[in-house]
Amino acid sequence: MNQFIAAGTIASDIVRKETRNGVVATFRLCSGAAGHSQVWMDVEAWSNLAGTIHQHGTPGRTVIVGGRLTQRTWRDRKTGEARHRYVVAAADIDLLPECHRETKDNEVNNTVITAGTVATTPTVREAGSGSVTEFRLASGRAGSKSGRLWIDVEHWHREPFAISMKDRVVIAARLAYGRPTPADASRYYLDGRTVVASAPTRAGV
């Protein structure tokens, strides 16, 4: 389960292709306020939804996208290095009326609801009046239709928060892009608002 929903604007031309798996339309979505909370995501729409968004969607049009957060992986042909990118496989796209172009609908933060396993040993650092627990989440299973998702998670909390590697967790978060600390490279990560471990003695707020 990796559910993604966001209001935003179509930030690129919509490209329609016919593949052996059917018709697909792709575009970039810009969601969130300019600055720290803004994120750009690749969106894929298939079948009838592909036709609808290709016919009626235009760059700058405000939309609400709901779907599944997925991960695409491949190897660079020149270097052989593993590469990946995150894609929203859209289940529904609502095209808002043209009058919404001048509103701030695209400044609504995205929301991700996901469940998975803590795949790295969590680390903790101080941040303001609380602490940030960081770990990598593994969600889904290899070979499944939705594929395996690996993504970093940051969870800010005031109260003590106990979590261990291999714990099962459910997360409500915002998909973010940037440098969590000055020493980090820019990356996509989940800014966890709520993290709950499945073990009955562990919970996060």
mmCIF file of C-alpha atoms in Angstrom:
data_model
loop_
_atom_site.group_PDB
_atom_site.id
_atom_site.type_symbol
_atom_site.label_atom_id
_atom_site.label_comp_id
_atom_site.label_asym_id
_atom_site.label_seq_id
_atom_site.Cartn_x
_atom_site.Cartn_y
_atom_site.Cartn_z
ATOM 1 C CA MET A 1 0.000 0.000 0.000
ATOM 2 C CA ASN A 2 1.556 3.278 -1.197
ATOM 3 C CA GLN A 3 -1.226 5.788 -1.686
ATOM 4 C CA PHE A 4 -0.437 9.280 -3.008
ATOM 5 C CA ILE A 5 -2.767 12.251 -3.393
ATOM 6 C CA ALA A 6 -1.917 15.838 -4.284
ATOM 7 C CA ALA A 7 -3.349 19.017 -5.757
ATOM 8 C CA GLY A 8 -1.055 20.745 -8.196
ATOM 9 C CA THR A 9 -0.493 21.955 -11.723
ATOM 10 C CA ILE A 10 0.528 20.147 -14.879
ATOM 11 C CA ALA A 11 4.111 21.340 -15.291
ATOM 12 C CA SER A 12 5.010 19.856 -18.682
ATOM 13 C CA ASP A 13 3.555 18.799 -21.996
ATOM 14 C CA ILE A 14 1.490 15.618 -21.790
ATOM 15 C CA VAL A 15 3.070 12.820 -23.811
ATOM 16 C CA ARG A 16 0.888 9.964 -25.054
ATOM 17 C CA LYS A 17 2.417 6.648 -26.106
ATOM 18 C CA GLU A 18 1.146 3.277 -27.218
ATOM 19 C CA THR A 19 2.989 0.395 -25.568
ATOM 20 C CA ARG A 20 2.603 -3.369 -25.486
ATOM 21 C CA ASN A 21 0.834 -2.892 -22.137
ATOM 22 C CA GLY A 22 -1.603 -0.305 -23.478
ATOM 23 C CA VAL A 23 -1.833 3.442 -23.923
ATOM 24 C CA VAL A 24 -0.028 5.639 -21.385
ATOM 25 C CA ALA A 25 0.112 9.409 -20.911
ATOM 26 C CA THR A 26 2.891 10.976 -18.835
ATOM 27 C CA PHE A 27 3.488 14.447 -17.408
ATOM 28 C CA ARG A 28 5.197 16.304 -14.579
ATOM 29 C CA LEU A 29 3.126 17.450 -11.599
ATOM 30 C CA CYS A 30 4.124 20.462 -9.505
ATOM 31 C CA SER A 31 2.554 20.444 -6.047
ATOM 32 C CA GLY A 32 3.001 22.540 -2.925
ATOM 33 C CA ALA A 33 4.070 26.087 -2.133
ATOM 34 C CA ALA A 34 7.297 27.418 -3.631
ATOM 35 C CA GLY A 35 10.241 26.606 -1.413
ATOM 36 C CA HIS A 36 10.636 23.754 1.021
ATOM 37 C CA SER A 37 7.206 22.179 0.495
ATOM 38 C CA GLN A 38 7.188 22.211 -3.326
ATOM 39 C CA VAL A 39 7.795 18.951 -5.171
ATOM 40 C CA TRP A 40 7.782 17.808 -8.803
ATOM 41 C CA MET A 41 6.654 14.284 -9.634
ATOM 42 C CA ASP A 42 6.356 12.167 -12.771
ATOM 43 C CA VAL A 43 2.784 10.938 -13.294
ATOM 44 C CA GLU A 44 1.638 8.020 -15.470
ATOM 45 C CA ALA A 45 -1.983 7.552 -16.537
ATOM 46 C CA TRP A 46 -3.082 4.433 -18.415
ATOM 47 C CA SER A 47 -5.939 3.345 -20.667
ATOM 48 C CA ASN A 48 -9.055 5.584 -20.664
ATOM 49 C CA LEU A 49 -7.508 7.917 -18.111
ATOM 50 C CA ALA A 50 -4.564 8.430 -20.484
ATOM 51 C CA GLY A 51 -6.924 9.545 -23.241
ATOM 52 C CA THR A 52 -8.822 11.905 -20.958
ATOM 53 C CA ILE A 53 -5.787 13.684 -19.569
ATOM 54 C CA HIS A 54 -4.110 13.884 -22.990
ATOM 55 C CA GLN A 55 -7.215 15.431 -24.549
ATOM 56 C CA HIS A 56 -8.221 17.831 -21.796
ATOM 57 C CA GLY A 57 -5.068 18.472 -19.769
ATOM 58 C CA THR A 58 -2.752 21.364 -20.622
ATOM 59 C CA PRO A 59 0.380 22.795 -18.995
ATOM 60 C CA GLY A 60 -0.635 25.037 -16.093
ATOM 61 C CA ARG A 61 -3.993 23.293 -15.581
ATOM 62 C CA THR A 62 -4.825 22.626 -11.922
ATOM 63 C CA VAL A 63 -5.475 18.966 -11.139
ATOM 64 C CA ILE A 64 -5.938 16.610 -8.227
ATOM 65 C CA VAL A 65 -4.018 13.360 -8.695
ATOM 66 C CA GLY A 66 -4.603 10.198 -6.703
ATOM 67 C CA GLY A 67 -2.689 6.974 -7.221
ATOM 68 C CA ARG A 68 0.137 4.725 -6.138
ATOM 69 C CA LEU A 69 3.673 5.865 -5.371
ATOM 70 C CA THR A 70 6.010 3.536 -7.273
ATOM 71 C CA GLN A 71 9.695 3.218 -8.015
ATOM 72 C CA ARG A 72 11.255 2.647 -11.436
ATOM 73 C CA THR A 73 14.726 1.105 -11.495
ATOM 74 C CA TRP A 74 17.221 0.562 -14.311
ATOM 75 C CA ARG A 75 20.943 0.418 -15.033
ATOM 76 C CA ASP A 76 22.788 3.212 -16.774
ATOM 77 C CA ARG A 77 23.909 1.933 -20.173
ATOM 78 C CA LYS A 78 27.232 3.775 -20.004
ATOM 79 C CA THR A 79 28.264 3.269 -16.386
ATOM 80 C CA GLY A 80 26.255 0.194 -15.364
ATOM 81 C CA GLU A 81 25.215 1.995 -12.169
ATOM 82 C CA ALA A 82 21.766 1.364 -10.711
ATOM 83 C CA ARG A 83 19.367 4.272 -11.192
ATOM 84 C CA HIS A 84 15.865 4.913 -9.935
ATOM 85 C CA ARG A 85 13.097 7.479 -9.958
ATOM 86 C CA TYR A 86 9.735 7.810 -8.229
ATOM 87 C CA VAL A 87 6.543 7.810 -10.280
ATOM 88 C CA VAL A 88 2.874 8.216 -9.385
ATOM 89 C CA ALA A 89 0.772 5.590 -11.165
ATOM 90 C CA ALA A 90 -2.474 7.559 -11.329
ATOM 91 C CA ALA A 91 -5.780 5.866 -10.528
ATOM 92 C CA ASP A 92 -7.752 9.105 -10.804
ATOM 93 C CA ILE A 93 -7.069 12.630 -12.078
ATOM 94 C CA ASP A 94 -9.602 15.412 -11.492
ATOM 95 C CA LEU A 95 -9.287 18.364 -13.868
ATOM 96 C CA LEU A 96 -10.349 21.451 -11.954
ATOM 97 C CA PRO A 97 -12.212 24.277 -13.739
ATOM 98 C CA GLU A 98 -10.104 26.824 -15.596
ATOM 99 C CA CYS A 99 -11.074 29.459 -13.008
ATOM 100 C CA HIS A 100 -8.812 27.650 -10.522
ATOM 101 C CA ARG A 101 -5.703 28.682 -12.442
ATOM 102 C CA GLU A 102 -5.322 31.843 -10.371
ATOM 103 C CA THR A 103 -5.938 30.180 -7.010
ATOM 104 C CA LYS A 104 -3.427 28.623 -4.686
ATOM 105 C CA ASP A 105 -4.776 25.079 -5.104
ATOM 106 C CA ASN A 106 -1.329 23.942 -6.193
ATOM 107 C CA GLU A 107 0.017 24.931 -2.767
ATOM 108 C CA VAL A 108 -1.826 22.095 -1.050
ATOM 109 C CA ASN A 109 0.779 19.704 0.302
ATOM 110 C CA ASN A 110 0.738 16.169 -1.037
ATOM 111 C CA THR A 111 -0.058 13.241 1.261
ATOM 112 C CA VAL A 112 1.370 9.722 1.197
ATOM 113 C CA ILE A 113 -0.074 6.817 3.189
ATOM 114 C CA THR A 114 2.130 3.745 3.168
ATOM 115 C CA ALA A 115 3.075 0.635 5.128
ATOM 116 C CA GLY A 116 6.258 -1.384 5.102
ATOM 117 C CA THR A 117 9.327 -2.547 6.986
ATOM 118 C CA VAL A 118 12.158 -0.540 8.551
ATOM 119 C CA ALA A 119 15.064 -1.576 6.306
ATOM 120 C CA THR A 120 17.963 0.216 8.043
ATOM 121 C CA THR A 121 19.023 0.846 11.622
ATOM 122 C CA PRO A 122 17.221 4.072 12.652
ATOM 123 C CA THR A 123 19.343 7.080 13.587
ATOM 124 C CA VAL A 124 18.300 10.047 15.711
ATOM 125 C CA ARG A 125 19.423 13.679 15.544
ATOM 126 C CA GLU A 126 18.342 16.736 17.477
ATOM 127 C CA ALA A 127 16.154 19.241 15.630
ATOM 128 C CA GLY A 128 14.745 22.346 17.297
ATOM 129 C CA SER A 129 12.661 21.431 20.330
ATOM 130 C CA GLY A 130 12.528 17.757 19.411
ATOM 131 C CA SER A 131 14.332 14.994 17.538
ATOM 132 C CA VAL A 132 14.270 13.480 14.070
ATOM 133 C CA THR A 133 14.364 9.722 13.599
ATOM 134 C CA GLU A 134 15.622 8.663 10.174
ATOM 135 C CA PHE A 135 15.398 5.273 8.462
ATOM 136 C CA ARG A 136 14.819 3.666 5.076
ATOM 137 C CA LEU A 137 11.440 2.105 4.350
ATOM 138 C CA ALA A 138 10.897 -1.001 2.218
ATOM 139 C CA SER A 139 7.327 -1.381 1.020
ATOM 140 C CA GLY A 140 5.712 -3.930 -1.284
ATOM 141 C CA ARG A 141 7.401 -7.082 -2.496
ATOM 142 C CA ALA A 142 9.726 -7.861 -5.363
ATOM 143 C CA GLY A 143 7.989 -9.235 -8.414
ATOM 144 C CA SER A 144 4.571 -7.828 -7.512
ATOM 145 C CA LYS A 145 2.589 -5.659 -9.928
ATOM 146 C CA SER A 146 3.239 -2.529 -7.885
ATOM 147 C CA GLY A 147 6.902 -3.446 -7.321
ATOM 148 C CA ARG A 148 9.186 -2.815 -4.371
ATOM 149 C CA LEU A 149 9.476 0.730 -3.024
ATOM 150 C CA TRP A 150 12.541 1.912 -1.117
ATOM 151 C CA ILE A 151 12.492 5.442 0.276
ATOM 152 C CA ASP A 152 14.045 7.410 3.128
ATOM 153 C CA VAL A 153 11.812 8.533 6.002
ATOM 154 C CA GLU A 154 12.282 11.384 8.465
ATOM 155 C CA HIS A 155 9.991 11.568 11.499
ATOM 156 C CA TRP A 156 10.123 14.628 13.762
ATOM 157 C CA HIS A 157 8.878 14.080 17.331
ATOM 158 C CA ARG A 158 8.987 15.743 20.735
ATOM 159 C CA GLU A 159 8.376 12.657 22.869
ATOM 160 C CA PRO A 160 10.704 9.613 22.950
ATOM 161 C CA PHE A 161 10.103 7.385 19.934
ATOM 162 C CA ALA A 162 11.333 3.777 19.818
ATOM 163 C CA ILE A 163 11.654 1.907 16.551
ATOM 164 C CA SER A 164 14.014 -0.820 15.350
ATOM 165 C CA MET A 165 15.186 -2.367 12.120
ATOM 166 C CA LYS A 166 12.688 -4.896 10.671
ATOM 167 C CA ASP A 167 9.749 -3.345 12.536
ATOM 168 C CA ARG A 168 6.547 -3.065 10.518
ATOM 169 C CA VAL A 169 5.290 0.513 10.296
ATOM 170 C CA VAL A 170 2.373 2.510 8.924
ATOM 171 C CA ILE A 171 3.226 6.052 7.853
ATOM 172 C CA ALA A 172 1.283 9.209 7.000
ATOM 173 C CA ALA A 173 3.726 11.606 5.394
ATOM 174 C CA ARG A 174 4.479 14.318 2.867
ATOM 175 C CA LEU A 175 6.655 13.465 -0.104
ATOM 176 C CA ALA A 176 9.478 16.011 -0.016
ATOM 177 C CA TYR A 177 12.573 16.835 -2.040
ATOM 178 C CA GLY A 178 15.635 18.641 -0.780
ATOM 179 C CA ARG A 179 18.515 18.469 1.660
ATOM 180 C CA PRO A 180 17.357 17.498 5.162
ATOM 181 C CA THR A 181 20.768 18.582 6.480
ATOM 182 C CA PRO A 182 23.490 20.709 4.813
ATOM 183 C CA ALA A 183 25.724 17.633 4.422
ATOM 184 C CA ASP A 184 23.079 15.636 2.522
ATOM 185 C CA ALA A 185 22.597 15.499 -1.211
ATOM 186 C CA SER A 186 19.187 16.532 -2.513
ATOM 187 C CA ARG A 187 16.793 13.584 -2.596
ATOM 188 C CA TYR A 188 13.179 12.534 -2.346
ATOM 189 C CA TYR A 189 12.099 11.413 1.117
ATOM 190 C CA LEU A 190 8.991 11.005 3.252
ATOM 191 C CA ASP A 191 8.514 13.729 5.858
ATOM 192 C CA GLY A 192 6.644 11.531 8.345
ATOM 193 C CA ARG A 193 3.854 13.295 10.216
ATOM 194 C CA THR A 194 2.693 10.072 11.854
ATOM 195 C CA VAL A 195 4.684 6.842 12.175
ATOM 196 C CA VAL A 196 3.140 3.878 13.978
ATOM 197 C CA ALA A 197 5.029 0.636 14.577
ATOM 198 C CA SER A 198 3.035 -2.584 14.451
ATOM 199 C CA ALA A 199 4.583 -3.891 17.679
ATOM 200 C CA PRO A 200 1.989 -3.172 20.445
ATOM 201 C CA THR A 201 4.568 -1.553 22.733
ATOM 202 C CA ARG A 202 5.805 0.949 20.139
ATOM 203 C CA ALA A 203 4.047 3.955 18.692
ATOM 204 C CA GLY A 204 4.958 7.314 17.232
ATOM 205 C CA VAL A 205 2.955 10.538 17.269
#
